[in-house]
Tab-separated table of C-alpha atoms and ligand atoms in Angstrom:
chain	number	residue	atom	x	y	z
A	1	UNK	CA	-13.574	42.032	-3.583
A	2	UNK	CA	-11.623	38.608	-4.726
A	3	UNK	CA	-9.246	38.139	-8.113
A	4	UNK	CA	-9.733	34.964	-8.843
A	5	UNK	CA	-7.817	33.228	-11.723
A	6	UNK	CA	-8.107	29.919	-13.028
A	7	UNK	CA	-4.500	28.533	-14.819
A	8	UNK	CA	-4.809	25.033	-16.406
A	9	UNK	CA	-1.548	24.298	-18.281
A	10	UNK	CA	-2.709	23.129	-21.945
A	11	UNK	CA	-0.738	19.649	-21.723
A	12	UNK	CA	-4.482	17.684	-22.123
A	13	UNK	CA	-8.278	18.187	-22.022
A	14	UNK	CA	-10.010	19.795	-18.973
A	15	UNK	CA	-11.964	17.255	-16.848
A	16	UNK	CA	-14.167	17.447	-14.155
A	17	UNK	CA	-11.881	18.664	-11.346
A	18	UNK	CA	-10.686	21.594	-13.534
A	19	UNK	CA	-14.574	22.317	-13.936
A	20	UNK	CA	-14.581	22.407	-10.324
A	21	UNK	CA	-11.557	24.457	-9.506
A	22	UNK	CA	-12.450	27.069	-12.199
A	23	UNK	CA	-16.152	27.408	-11.192
A	24	UNK	CA	-15.290	28.080	-7.691
A	25	UNK	CA	-12.553	30.575	-8.456
A	26	UNK	CA	-15.393	32.445	-10.375
A	27	UNK	CA	-17.816	31.886	-8.021
A	28	UNK	CA	-15.317	33.751	-5.435
A	29	UNK	CA	-15.184	36.766	-7.577
A	30	UNK	CA	-19.078	37.459	-9.067
A	31	UNK	CA	-20.286	37.089	-5.715
A	32	UNK	CA	-17.324	39.796	-4.285
A	33	UNK	CA	-17.890	41.828	-6.843
A	34	UNK	CA	-14.828	41.349	-8.437
A	35	UNK	CA	-12.462	39.519	-11.378
A	36	UNK	CA	-11.781	36.205	-12.505
A	37	UNK	CA	-8.518	35.790	-14.360
A	38	UNK	CA	-7.454	32.695	-16.878
A	39	UNK	CA	-3.940	32.434	-16.869
A	40	UNK	CA	-2.389	29.860	-19.806
A	41	UNK	CA	0.265	28.419	-18.305
A	42	UNK	CA	2.323	26.973	-21.141
A	43	UNK	CA	5.626	27.608	-20.339
A	44	UNK	CA	6.722	23.510	-20.518
A	45	UNK	CA	7.462	23.411	-24.151
A	46	UNK	CA	7.101	19.984	-24.167
A	47	UNK	CA	4.043	19.470	-23.628
A	48	UNK	CA	1.444	22.135	-24.095
A	49	UNK	CA	0.078	22.438	-27.057
A	50	UNK	CA	-2.455	24.794	-29.064
A	51	UNK	CA	-5.208	22.997	-29.687
A	52	UNK	CA	-5.939	22.160	-25.919
A	53	UNK	CA	-5.067	26.394	-25.062
A	54	UNK	CA	-8.549	26.180	-27.493
A	55	UNK	CA	-9.911	23.312	-25.470
A	56	UNK	CA	-9.741	25.326	-22.543
A	57	UNK	CA	-11.784	27.830	-24.280
A	58	UNK	CA	-14.149	25.864	-25.492
A	59	UNK	CA	-14.485	23.676	-22.096
A	60	UNK	CA	-14.846	27.125	-20.119
A	61	UNK	CA	-17.943	28.601	-22.629
A	62	UNK	CA	-19.530	25.722	-22.533
A	63	UNK	CA	-19.583	25.616	-18.609
A	64	UNK	CA	-21.069	29.099	-18.512
A	65	UNK	CA	-17.503	30.556	-17.035
A	66	UNK	CA	-16.540	33.888	-18.494
A	67	UNK	CA	-13.277	35.720	-17.533
A	68	UNK	CA	-12.322	39.072	-17.426
A	69	UNK	CA	-9.445	40.716	-18.846
A	70	UNK	CA	-7.798	38.983	-21.928
A	71	UNK	CA	-6.087	36.091	-21.275
A	72	UNK	CA	-2.973	35.598	-19.636
A	73	UNK	CA	-0.800	33.402	-21.988
A	74	UNK	CA	2.540	33.378	-19.922
A	75	UNK	CA	4.769	32.011	-22.919
A	76	UNK	CA	4.260	35.597	-24.123
A	77	UNK	CA	5.435	36.766	-20.961
A	78	UNK	CA	9.248	35.581	-20.885
A	79	UNK	CA	11.031	38.492	-19.874
A	80	UNK	CA	9.530	38.515	-16.824
A	81	UNK	CA	9.952	39.036	-13.382
A	82	UNK	CA	10.573	43.481	-13.680
A	83	UNK	CA	9.675	46.657	-11.986
A	84	UNK	CA	9.158	46.198	-9.125
A	85	UNK	CA	9.978	42.274	-8.542
A	86	UNK	CA	13.404	42.217	-10.347
A	87	UNK	CA	14.626	44.972	-7.559
A	88	UNK	CA	13.261	43.469	-4.633
A	89	UNK	CA	15.332	40.454	-6.301
A	90	UNK	CA	18.122	39.408	-3.417
A	91	UNK	CA	20.296	37.460	-5.858
A	92	UNK	CA	20.429	34.678	-3.883
A	93	UNK	CA	21.443	32.393	-6.898
A	94	UNK	CA	24.133	35.037	-7.643
A	95	UNK	CA	26.825	32.986	-5.556
A	96	UNK	CA	26.634	29.386	-7.247
A	97	UNK	CA	30.057	28.361	-8.248
A	98	UNK	CA	30.513	28.498	-11.713
A	99	UNK	CA	31.731	24.682	-12.203
A	100	UNK	CA	32.837	24.119	-16.576
A	101	UNK	CA	32.821	20.653	-16.120
A	102	UNK	CA	28.817	20.939	-14.583
A	103	UNK	CA	27.977	23.489	-17.260
A	104	UNK	CA	29.275	21.039	-20.029
A	105	UNK	CA	27.410	17.714	-18.925
A	106	UNK	CA	24.051	19.124	-17.443
A	107	UNK	CA	21.451	21.095	-18.580
A	108	UNK	CA	21.372	24.872	-17.060
A	109	UNK	CA	18.580	25.586	-14.114
A	110	UNK	CA	18.717	28.098	-11.857
A	111	UNK	CA	17.783	26.874	-8.602
A	112	UNK	CA	17.021	28.976	-4.929
A	113	UNK	CA	19.659	28.453	-2.396
A	114	UNK	CA	16.779	27.647	0.486
A	115	UNK	CA	19.097	28.217	3.109
A	116	UNK	CA	19.958	31.828	2.301
A	117	UNK	CA	16.546	32.580	0.950
A	118	UNK	CA	14.642	30.864	5.237
A	119	UNK	CA	17.186	33.385	6.800
A	120	UNK	CA	16.359	36.475	4.904
A	121	UNK	CA	12.733	36.083	5.025
A	122	UNK	CA	11.872	33.398	7.784
A	123	UNK	CA	9.819	30.340	7.721
A	124	UNK	CA	7.192	31.734	5.028
A	125	UNK	CA	2.949	31.686	6.178
A	126	UNK	CA	-0.106	31.580	4.403
A	127	UNK	CA	-3.387	31.841	5.192
A	128	UNK	CA	-6.491	29.759	3.615
A	129	UNK	CA	-9.457	31.912	2.500
A	130	UNK	CA	-11.123	30.093	5.366
A	131	UNK	CA	-9.631	31.927	8.350
A	132	UNK	CA	-6.774	28.780	8.830
A	133	UNK	CA	-3.471	30.293	8.905
A	134	UNK	CA	0.009	27.776	8.336
A	135	UNK	CA	3.610	28.151	8.805
A	136	UNK	CA	5.662	26.334	6.851
A	137	UNK	CA	8.098	23.384	8.145
A	138	UNK	CA	11.518	23.374	7.394
A	139	UNK	CA	11.308	20.014	4.906
A	140	UNK	CA	8.754	21.868	2.805
A	141	UNK	CA	11.390	24.114	1.164
A	142	UNK	CA	13.767	22.877	-0.953
A	143	UNK	CA	16.012	24.442	-3.274
A	144	UNK	CA	13.202	24.702	-5.944
A	145	UNK	CA	14.254	25.052	-9.680
A	146	UNK	CA	13.618	28.976	-10.736
A	147	UNK	CA	14.694	28.337	-14.564
A	148	UNK	CA	15.889	26.084	-16.576
A	149	UNK	CA	17.569	26.312	-20.164
A	150	UNK	CA	14.654	24.833	-22.210
A	151	UNK	CA	11.834	27.138	-19.715
A	152	UNK	CA	12.909	30.505	-18.866
A	153	UNK	CA	10.833	30.203	-16.001
A	154	UNK	CA	9.685	27.528	-13.318
A	155	UNK	CA	6.406	26.921	-12.664
A	156	UNK	CA	6.556	28.737	-8.983
A	157	UNK	CA	8.520	31.480	-10.483
A	158	UNK	CA	6.161	32.199	-13.262
A	159	UNK	CA	3.591	31.602	-11.041
A	160	UNK	CA	3.889	34.283	-8.287
A	161	UNK	CA	5.164	36.790	-10.664
A	162	UNK	CA	1.646	35.993	-13.140
A	163	UNK	CA	-0.524	35.861	-9.517
A	164	UNK	CA	0.989	39.554	-8.616
A	165	UNK	CA	1.517	41.308	-11.880
A	166	UNK	CA	-2.623	40.143	-12.465
A	167	UNK	CA	-3.732	41.657	-9.077
A	168	UNK	CA	-4.566	38.116	-7.803
A	169	UNK	CA	-5.538	38.258	-4.495
A	170	UNK	CA	-7.164	34.748	-4.436
A	171	UNK	CA	-6.030	31.598	-5.125
A	172	UNK	CA	-7.659	28.924	-6.182
A	173	UNK	CA	-6.602	25.454	-6.616
A	174	UNK	CA	-6.382	21.976	-6.216
A	175	UNK	CA	-5.315	20.586	-2.870
A	176	UNK	CA	-2.943	18.649	-5.008
A	177	UNK	CA	-1.235	21.995	-4.914
A	178	UNK	CA	-0.805	23.124	-1.435
A	179	UNK	CA	2.947	21.567	-1.064
A	180	UNK	CA	3.508	24.412	-3.916
A	181	UNK	CA	2.343	26.796	-1.690
A	182	UNK	CA	5.296	26.812	1.221
A	183	UNK	CA	8.460	27.924	-1.687
A	184	UNK	CA	5.671	30.582	-2.983
A	185	UNK	CA	5.159	32.097	-0.524
A	186	UNK	CA	8.977	31.981	0.205
A	187	UNK	CA	9.597	33.477	-3.260
A	188	UNK	CA	6.923	36.289	-2.777
A	189	UNK	CA	8.883	37.199	0.459
A	190	UNK	CA	12.220	37.570	-1.487
A	191	UNK	CA	10.730	39.129	-4.420
A	192	UNK	CA	9.020	41.646	-1.950
A	193	UNK	CA	5.177	40.527	-4.003
A	194	UNK	CA	1.542	40.747	-1.926
A	195	UNK	CA	0.109	37.538	-0.452
A	196	UNK	CA	-2.793	36.393	-1.526
A	197	UNK	CA	-5.282	34.224	0.258
A	198	UNK	CA	-5.321	30.777	-0.684
A	199	UNK	CA	-8.583	27.892	-1.760
A	200	UNK	CA	-7.095	25.204	-2.023
A	201	UNK	CA	-10.222	22.568	-2.820
A	202	UNK	CA	-10.865	18.789	-2.579
A	203	UNK	CA	-10.344	16.370	-5.635
A	204	UNK	CA	-12.207	15.012	-7.678
A	205	UNK	CA	-11.806	11.370	-8.182
A	206	UNK	CA	-13.343	8.270	-10.040
A	207	UNK	CA	-16.234	6.741	-7.883
A	208	UNK	CA	-13.443	4.075	-6.853
A	209	UNK	CA	-10.924	6.902	-5.304
A	210	UNK	CA	-8.131	6.944	-8.155
A	211	UNK	CA	-7.336	10.590	-9.189
A	212	UNK	CA	-8.253	11.589	-13.154
A	213	UNK	CA	-5.663	11.169	-15.024
A	214	UNK	CA	-5.350	11.280	-18.499
A	215	UNK	CA	-3.046	7.538	-18.664
A	216	UNK	CA	-6.023	6.568	-16.581
A	217	UNK	CA	-8.468	7.745	-19.157
A	218	UNK	CA	-10.387	9.964	-16.897
A	219	UNK	CA	-13.690	11.372	-18.842
A	220	UNK	CA	-12.684	14.406	-20.468
A	221	UNK	CA	-15.853	17.453	-20.677
A	222	UNK	CA	-15.590	17.982	-24.083
A	223	UNK	CA	-16.474	13.997	-24.010
A	224	UNK	CA	-19.280	15.193	-21.878
A	225	UNK	CA	-20.418	17.766	-23.871
A	226	UNK	CA	-20.693	15.294	-26.351
A	227	UNK	CA	-22.410	13.254	-24.773
A	228	UNK	CA	-25.331	15.594	-24.137
A	229	UNK	CA	-24.633	17.018	-20.782
A	230	UNK	CA	-25.220	20.835	-20.133
A	231	UNK	CA	-22.308	22.339	-19.081
A	232	UNK	CA	-23.829	25.303	-17.364
A	233	UNK	CA	-26.201	22.711	-15.390
A	234	UNK	CA	-22.895	20.492	-14.529
A	235	UNK	CA	-21.226	23.483	-13.287
A	236	UNK	CA	-24.201	24.285	-10.552
A	237	UNK	CA	-24.267	21.158	-9.504
A	238	UNK	CA	-20.326	20.340	-8.718
A	239	UNK	CA	-20.216	23.994	-6.924
A	240	UNK	CA	-23.505	22.092	-4.936
A	241	UNK	CA	-21.178	19.451	-3.794
A	242	UNK	CA	-23.315	16.952	-6.391
A	243	UNK	CA	-21.266	14.824	-8.790
A	244	UNK	CA	-22.292	12.733	-11.976
A	245	UNK	CA	-22.557	8.869	-11.561
A	246	UNK	CA	-18.619	7.401	-11.622
A	247	UNK	CA	-17.454	10.447	-9.245
A	248	UNK	CA	-16.335	11.091	-5.657
A	249	UNK	CA	-14.940	13.775	-3.775
A	250	UNK	CA	-11.925	13.219	-2.145
A	251	UNK	CA	-9.914	15.455	0.227
A	252	UNK	CA	-6.187	15.189	-0.888
B	22	LIG	N1	-1.001	24.928	-14.243
B	22	LIG	C1	-1.610	23.916	-12.899
B	22	LIG	C2	-2.348	22.942	-13.964
B	22	LIG	O1	-2.692	23.185	-14.328
B	22	LIG	C3	-2.264	25.409	-12.250
B	22	LIG	C4	-1.308	25.839	-11.024
B	22	LIG	C5	-1.903	27.088	-10.067
B	22	LIG	O2	-3.032	27.038	-10.214
B	22	LIG	O3	-1.607	27.730	-9.217
B	22	LIG	O4	-2.072	22.046	-12.622
């Protein structure tokens, strides 16, 4: 039984790549009798906007992708981590030297001490939903930022804490986010959080291979809707591997 989630950042309107990700997670949940959860990753105050949150609800509704449980909005959970997660945290950052000069001139930020973390937890492994097993390599683990003065928890930290809190056991996301998995798995080991399976899916690109990005004026789902596209049919077609004219699949 899969508990999957779609976790968009409300920093722009959704595009076809998001539709694929959400549809895959939704199908995995529905076919296994599990749950499909929606989480709004709005911890970056400079880039998140309320109208994009509304846009996410609108676009998912149009695609016919319903979710279970109330939406988890990360900015409303900034006192996390707590409970079991907090007791398991080994305090890896506690030994940071307190350098007043650096404190005065640079924004505060907490980083993972990756060498201590690896001593404690070892190189993390993860499992893809298709059964392939991976072991992280040393160069994939850095001193990741865990929190900053202007962001109470980094993407890595908030992602693993919120996935665990919601009981997510299948993380569905684009393969462009695969480089995040080693550090997130390490964080799970350090925090004593359960290990989900991962489905890092292929990406949707422009027909010439360019990534769908706001700066490239990627057509949004909103624009497709306004152009008369039927959202439910679109979701079914992407899941069947068919893309509208002008788009292509890419593995990375
Ligand atoms: N919030 C991330 C994004 O919109 C996705 C994070 C994830 O699925 O782990 O790209």
